[in-house]
Short mmCIF file of C-alpha atoms in Angstrom, two decimals:
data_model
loop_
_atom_site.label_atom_id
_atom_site.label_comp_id
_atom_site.label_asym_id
_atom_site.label_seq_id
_atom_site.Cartn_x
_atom_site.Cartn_y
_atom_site.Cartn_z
CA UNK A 11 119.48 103.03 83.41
CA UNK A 12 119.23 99.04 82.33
CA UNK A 13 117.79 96.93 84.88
CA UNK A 14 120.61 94.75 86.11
CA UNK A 15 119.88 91.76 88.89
CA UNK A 16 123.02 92.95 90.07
CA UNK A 17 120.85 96.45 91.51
CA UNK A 18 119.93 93.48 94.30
CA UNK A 19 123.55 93.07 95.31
CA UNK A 20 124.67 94.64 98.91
CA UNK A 21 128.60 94.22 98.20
CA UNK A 22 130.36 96.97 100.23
CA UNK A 23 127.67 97.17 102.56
CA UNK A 24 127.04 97.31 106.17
CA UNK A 25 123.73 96.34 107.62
CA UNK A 26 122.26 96.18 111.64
CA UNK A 27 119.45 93.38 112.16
CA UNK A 28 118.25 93.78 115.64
CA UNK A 29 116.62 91.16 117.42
CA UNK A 30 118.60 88.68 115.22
CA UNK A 31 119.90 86.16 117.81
CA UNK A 32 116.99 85.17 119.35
CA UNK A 33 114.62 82.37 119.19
CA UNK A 34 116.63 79.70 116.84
CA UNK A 35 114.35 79.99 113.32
CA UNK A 36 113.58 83.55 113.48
CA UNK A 37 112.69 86.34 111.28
CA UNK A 38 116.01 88.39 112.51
CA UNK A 39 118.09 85.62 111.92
CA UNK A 40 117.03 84.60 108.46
CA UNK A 41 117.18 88.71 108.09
CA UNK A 42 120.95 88.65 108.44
CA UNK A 43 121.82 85.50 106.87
CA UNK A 44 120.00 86.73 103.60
CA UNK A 45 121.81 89.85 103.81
CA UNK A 46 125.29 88.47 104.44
CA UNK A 47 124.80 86.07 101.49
CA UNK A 48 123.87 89.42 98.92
CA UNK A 49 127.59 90.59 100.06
CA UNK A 50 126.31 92.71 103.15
CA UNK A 51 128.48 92.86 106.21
CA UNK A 52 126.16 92.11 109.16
CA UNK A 53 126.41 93.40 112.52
CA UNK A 54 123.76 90.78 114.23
CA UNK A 55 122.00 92.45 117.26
CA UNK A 56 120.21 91.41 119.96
CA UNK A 57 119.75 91.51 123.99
CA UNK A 58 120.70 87.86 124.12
CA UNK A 59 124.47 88.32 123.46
CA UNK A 60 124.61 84.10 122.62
CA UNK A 61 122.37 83.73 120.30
CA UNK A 62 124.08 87.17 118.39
CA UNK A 63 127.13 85.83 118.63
CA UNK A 64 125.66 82.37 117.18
CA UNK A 65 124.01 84.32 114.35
CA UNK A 66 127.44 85.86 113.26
CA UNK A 67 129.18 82.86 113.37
CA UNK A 68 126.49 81.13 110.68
CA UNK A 69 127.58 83.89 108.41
CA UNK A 70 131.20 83.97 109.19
CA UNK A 71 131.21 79.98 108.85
CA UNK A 72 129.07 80.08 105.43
CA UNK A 73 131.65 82.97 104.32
CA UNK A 74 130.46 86.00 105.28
CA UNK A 75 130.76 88.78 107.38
CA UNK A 76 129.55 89.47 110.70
CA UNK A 77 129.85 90.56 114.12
CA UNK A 78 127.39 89.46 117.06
CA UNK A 79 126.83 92.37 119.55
CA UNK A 80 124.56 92.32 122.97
CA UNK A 81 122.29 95.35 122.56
CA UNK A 82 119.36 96.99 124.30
CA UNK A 83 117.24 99.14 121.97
CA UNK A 84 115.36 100.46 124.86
CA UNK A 85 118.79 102.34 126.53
CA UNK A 86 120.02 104.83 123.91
CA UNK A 87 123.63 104.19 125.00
CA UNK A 88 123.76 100.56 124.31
CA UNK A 89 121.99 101.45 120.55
CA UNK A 90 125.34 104.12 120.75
CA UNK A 91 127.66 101.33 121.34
CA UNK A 92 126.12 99.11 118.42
CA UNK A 93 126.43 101.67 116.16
CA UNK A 94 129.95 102.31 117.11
CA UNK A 95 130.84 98.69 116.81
CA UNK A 96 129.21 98.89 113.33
CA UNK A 97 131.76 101.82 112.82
CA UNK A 98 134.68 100.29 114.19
CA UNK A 99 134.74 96.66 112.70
CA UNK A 100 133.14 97.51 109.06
CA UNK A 101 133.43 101.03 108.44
CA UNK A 102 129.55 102.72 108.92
CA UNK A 103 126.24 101.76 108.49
CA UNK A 104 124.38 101.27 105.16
CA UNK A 105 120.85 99.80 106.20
CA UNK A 106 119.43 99.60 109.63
CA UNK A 107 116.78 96.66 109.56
CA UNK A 108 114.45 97.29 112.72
CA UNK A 109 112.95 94.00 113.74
CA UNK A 110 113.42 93.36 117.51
CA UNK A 111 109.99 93.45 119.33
CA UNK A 112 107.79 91.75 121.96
CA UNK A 113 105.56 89.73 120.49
CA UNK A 114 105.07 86.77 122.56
CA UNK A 115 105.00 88.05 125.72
CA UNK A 116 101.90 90.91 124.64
CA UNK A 117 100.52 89.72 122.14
CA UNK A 118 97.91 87.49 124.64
CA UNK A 119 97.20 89.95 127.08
CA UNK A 120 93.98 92.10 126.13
CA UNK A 121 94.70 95.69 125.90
CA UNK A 122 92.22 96.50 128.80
CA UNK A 123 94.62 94.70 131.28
CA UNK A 124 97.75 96.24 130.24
CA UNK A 125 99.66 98.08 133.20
CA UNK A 126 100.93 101.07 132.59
CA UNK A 127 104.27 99.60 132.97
CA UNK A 128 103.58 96.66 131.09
CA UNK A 129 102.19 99.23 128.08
CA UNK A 130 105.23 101.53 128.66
CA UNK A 131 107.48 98.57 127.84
CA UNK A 132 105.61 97.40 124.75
CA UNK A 133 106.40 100.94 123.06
CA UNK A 134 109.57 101.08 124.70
CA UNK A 135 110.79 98.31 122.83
CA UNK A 136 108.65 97.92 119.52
CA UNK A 137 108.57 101.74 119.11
CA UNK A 138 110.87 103.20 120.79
CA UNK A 139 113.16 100.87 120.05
CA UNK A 140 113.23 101.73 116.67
CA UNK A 141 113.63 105.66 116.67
CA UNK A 142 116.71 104.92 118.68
CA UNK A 143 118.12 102.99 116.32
CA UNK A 144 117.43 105.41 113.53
CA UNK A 145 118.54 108.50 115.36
CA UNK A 146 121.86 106.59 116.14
CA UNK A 147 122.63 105.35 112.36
CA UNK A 148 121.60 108.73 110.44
CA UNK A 149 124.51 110.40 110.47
CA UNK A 150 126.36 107.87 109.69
CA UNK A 151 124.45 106.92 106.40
CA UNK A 152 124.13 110.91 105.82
CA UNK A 153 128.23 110.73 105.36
CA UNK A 154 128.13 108.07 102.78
CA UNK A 155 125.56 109.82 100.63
CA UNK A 156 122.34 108.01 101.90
CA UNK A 157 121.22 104.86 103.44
CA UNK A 158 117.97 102.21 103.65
CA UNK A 159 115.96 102.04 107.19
CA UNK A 160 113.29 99.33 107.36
CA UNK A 161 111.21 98.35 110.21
CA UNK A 162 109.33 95.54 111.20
CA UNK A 163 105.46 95.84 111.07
CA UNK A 164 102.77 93.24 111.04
CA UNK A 165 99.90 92.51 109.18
CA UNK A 166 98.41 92.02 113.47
CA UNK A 167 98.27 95.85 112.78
CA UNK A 168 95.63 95.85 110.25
CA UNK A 169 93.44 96.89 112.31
CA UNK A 170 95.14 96.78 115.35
CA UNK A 171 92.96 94.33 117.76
CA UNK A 172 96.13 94.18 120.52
CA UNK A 173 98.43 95.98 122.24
CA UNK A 174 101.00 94.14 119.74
CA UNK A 175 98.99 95.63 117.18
CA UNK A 176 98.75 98.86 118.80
CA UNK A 177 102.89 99.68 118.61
CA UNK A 178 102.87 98.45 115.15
CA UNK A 179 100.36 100.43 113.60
CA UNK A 180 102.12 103.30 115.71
CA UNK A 181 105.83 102.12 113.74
CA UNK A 182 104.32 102.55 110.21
CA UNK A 183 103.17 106.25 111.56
CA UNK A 184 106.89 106.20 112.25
CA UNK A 185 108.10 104.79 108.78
CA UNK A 186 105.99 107.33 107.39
CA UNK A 187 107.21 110.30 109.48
CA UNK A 188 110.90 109.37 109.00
CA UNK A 189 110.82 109.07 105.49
CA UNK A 190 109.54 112.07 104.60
CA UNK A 191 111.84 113.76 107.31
CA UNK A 192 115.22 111.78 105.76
CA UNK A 193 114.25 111.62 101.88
CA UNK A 194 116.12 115.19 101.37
CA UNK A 195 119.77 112.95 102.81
CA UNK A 196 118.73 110.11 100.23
CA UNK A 197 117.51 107.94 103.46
CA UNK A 198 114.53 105.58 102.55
CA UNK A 199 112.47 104.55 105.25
CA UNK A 200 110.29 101.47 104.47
CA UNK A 201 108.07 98.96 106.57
CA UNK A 202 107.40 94.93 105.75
CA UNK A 203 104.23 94.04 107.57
CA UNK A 204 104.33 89.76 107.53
CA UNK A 205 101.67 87.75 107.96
CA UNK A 206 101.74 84.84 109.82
CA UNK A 207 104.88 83.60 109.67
CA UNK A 208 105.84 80.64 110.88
CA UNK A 209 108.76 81.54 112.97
CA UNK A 210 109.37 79.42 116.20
CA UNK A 211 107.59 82.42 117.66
CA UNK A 212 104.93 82.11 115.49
CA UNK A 213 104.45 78.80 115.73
CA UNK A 214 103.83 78.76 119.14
CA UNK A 215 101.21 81.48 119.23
CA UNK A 216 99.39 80.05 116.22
CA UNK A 217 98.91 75.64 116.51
CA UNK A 218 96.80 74.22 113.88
CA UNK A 219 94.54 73.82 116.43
CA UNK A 220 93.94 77.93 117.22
CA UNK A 221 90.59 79.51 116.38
CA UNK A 222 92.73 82.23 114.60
CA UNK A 223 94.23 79.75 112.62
CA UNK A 224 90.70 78.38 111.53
CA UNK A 225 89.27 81.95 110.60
CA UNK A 226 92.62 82.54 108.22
CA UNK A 227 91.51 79.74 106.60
CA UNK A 228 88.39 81.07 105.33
CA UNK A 229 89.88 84.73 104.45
CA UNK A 230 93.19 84.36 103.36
CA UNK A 231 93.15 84.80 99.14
CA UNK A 232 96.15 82.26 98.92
CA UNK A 233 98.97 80.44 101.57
CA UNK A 234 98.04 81.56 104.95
CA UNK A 235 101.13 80.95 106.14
CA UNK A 236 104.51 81.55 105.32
CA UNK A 237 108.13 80.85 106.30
CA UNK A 238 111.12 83.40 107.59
CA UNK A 239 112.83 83.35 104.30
CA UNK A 240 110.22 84.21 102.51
CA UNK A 241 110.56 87.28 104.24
CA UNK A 242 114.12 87.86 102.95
CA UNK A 243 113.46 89.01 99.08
CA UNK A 244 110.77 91.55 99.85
CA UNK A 245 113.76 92.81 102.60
CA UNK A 246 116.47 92.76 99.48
CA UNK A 247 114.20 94.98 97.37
CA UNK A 248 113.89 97.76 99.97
CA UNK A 249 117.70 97.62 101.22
CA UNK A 250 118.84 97.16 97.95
CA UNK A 251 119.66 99.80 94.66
CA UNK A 252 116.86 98.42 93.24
CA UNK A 253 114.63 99.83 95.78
CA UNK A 254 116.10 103.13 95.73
CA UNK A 255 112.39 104.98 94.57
CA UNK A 256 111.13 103.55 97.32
CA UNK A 257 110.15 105.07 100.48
CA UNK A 258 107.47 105.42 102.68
CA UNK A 259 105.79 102.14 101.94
CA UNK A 260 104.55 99.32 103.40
CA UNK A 261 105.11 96.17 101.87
CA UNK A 262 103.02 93.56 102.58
CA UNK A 263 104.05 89.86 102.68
CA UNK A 264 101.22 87.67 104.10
CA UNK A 265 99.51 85.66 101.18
CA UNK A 266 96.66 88.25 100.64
CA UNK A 267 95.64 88.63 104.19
CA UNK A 268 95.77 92.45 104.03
CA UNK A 269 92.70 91.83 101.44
CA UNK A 270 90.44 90.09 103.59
CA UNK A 271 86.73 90.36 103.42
#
């Protein structure tokens, strides 16, 4: 087959962002909007049902399709209900992109400290999370001959030196696991591990003035930081035909971090 740009094109198809409506520049949100403008229909997911709803409309004003819908990956029967909307309103589901997480509010805490509630919720939500999301959207991507499941990592997770790190070195175990499990339905299961990004959640964990900041610096091999759309390309390769030998991979995004000394 000819290489075609047009294998990056999503036209017909239906794609979940979780954790899209959050914090106003985020990595969900400029998720959906880059899918929506490659011709995806987009439902935008997360627990704040505003800033879903906002999400949608961005697309829906620019164009697009998109529904906003108020969903908590931790309770299996609110990922049910997303899934179903996804159903309803555009038909199925195409390409599941799991992104929602806690970042901010682990990310701080050494892992030493942790309660075991406050580590049950971590995985609940950055783990968890995401194998509820899966298990919801397989069947419907088995009946329309195959789909494209890609989670959220971080380059935090190489190696893991948090909690934070901890569940996202424990997702690409996932990414790994499902994609071998779903390759036989045509399901590729992939993982983008950013660097850091600089989200408004990013931002706020890493000022200029940080001491992580300063050690980057001296390691990174190029930028050491990046910007949510830069995210958005890597995520059309591994959603799109042109990704379709894909699977089981990590792609990282972070500027050459991942090769630090």
């Amino acid at each position: 087959m000819t290489f075609s740009i047009d294998q990056f094109r999503l036209d017909g198809k239906v794609a979940i962002v979780t954790g899209a409506g959050g914090r106003g520049n985020s990595i969900g949100r400029a998720y959906a909007l880059g899918l929506a403008a490659a011709g995806a229909a987009v439902i935008v997911a997360d627990i704040n049902k505003d800033g879903a709803v906002s999400v949608a409309n961005e697309i829906i004003q620019s164009g697009g399709q998109a529904a906003g819908v108020q969903t908590d990956i931790t309770d299996p029967a609110s990922v049910e209900a997303m899934v179903a909307a996804a159903e309803k309103q555009f038909g199925g589901v195409d390409i599941l992109v799991n992104n929602a997480a806690l970042m901010v509010e682990i990310v701080a805490t050494p892992a030493i400290q942790h309660t075991t509630e406050q580590w049950n919720r971590a995985f609940a939500v950055n783990v968890t999370g995401a194998l509820h999301c899966s298990q919801a959207v397989v069947p419907l991507m088995a009946r329309r001959g195959g789909g494209k499941i890609i989670n959220q990592v971080s380059g935090g997770a190489y190696p893991p030196s948090t909690v934070y790190g901890i569940t996202k070195i424990a997702l690409v175990g996932l990414t790994t696991t499902l994609a071998r499990e779903l390759g036989s339905q045509k399901i590729n299961v992939n993982a983008i591990a950013p660097g850091n990004t600089m989200s408004d959640a990013g931002a706020l964990l890493t000022p200029d003035s940080s001491p992580f900041v300063k050690a980057l610096e001296a390691s990174i091999a190029m930028r050491m930081r990046g910007q949510p759309d830069e995210l958005v390309g890597p995520l059309l390769l591994l959603c799109s035909p042109a990704g379709d030998w894909i699977t089981g991979q990590v792609l990282h995004v972070d500027g050459g971090w991942i090769i630090r000394p």
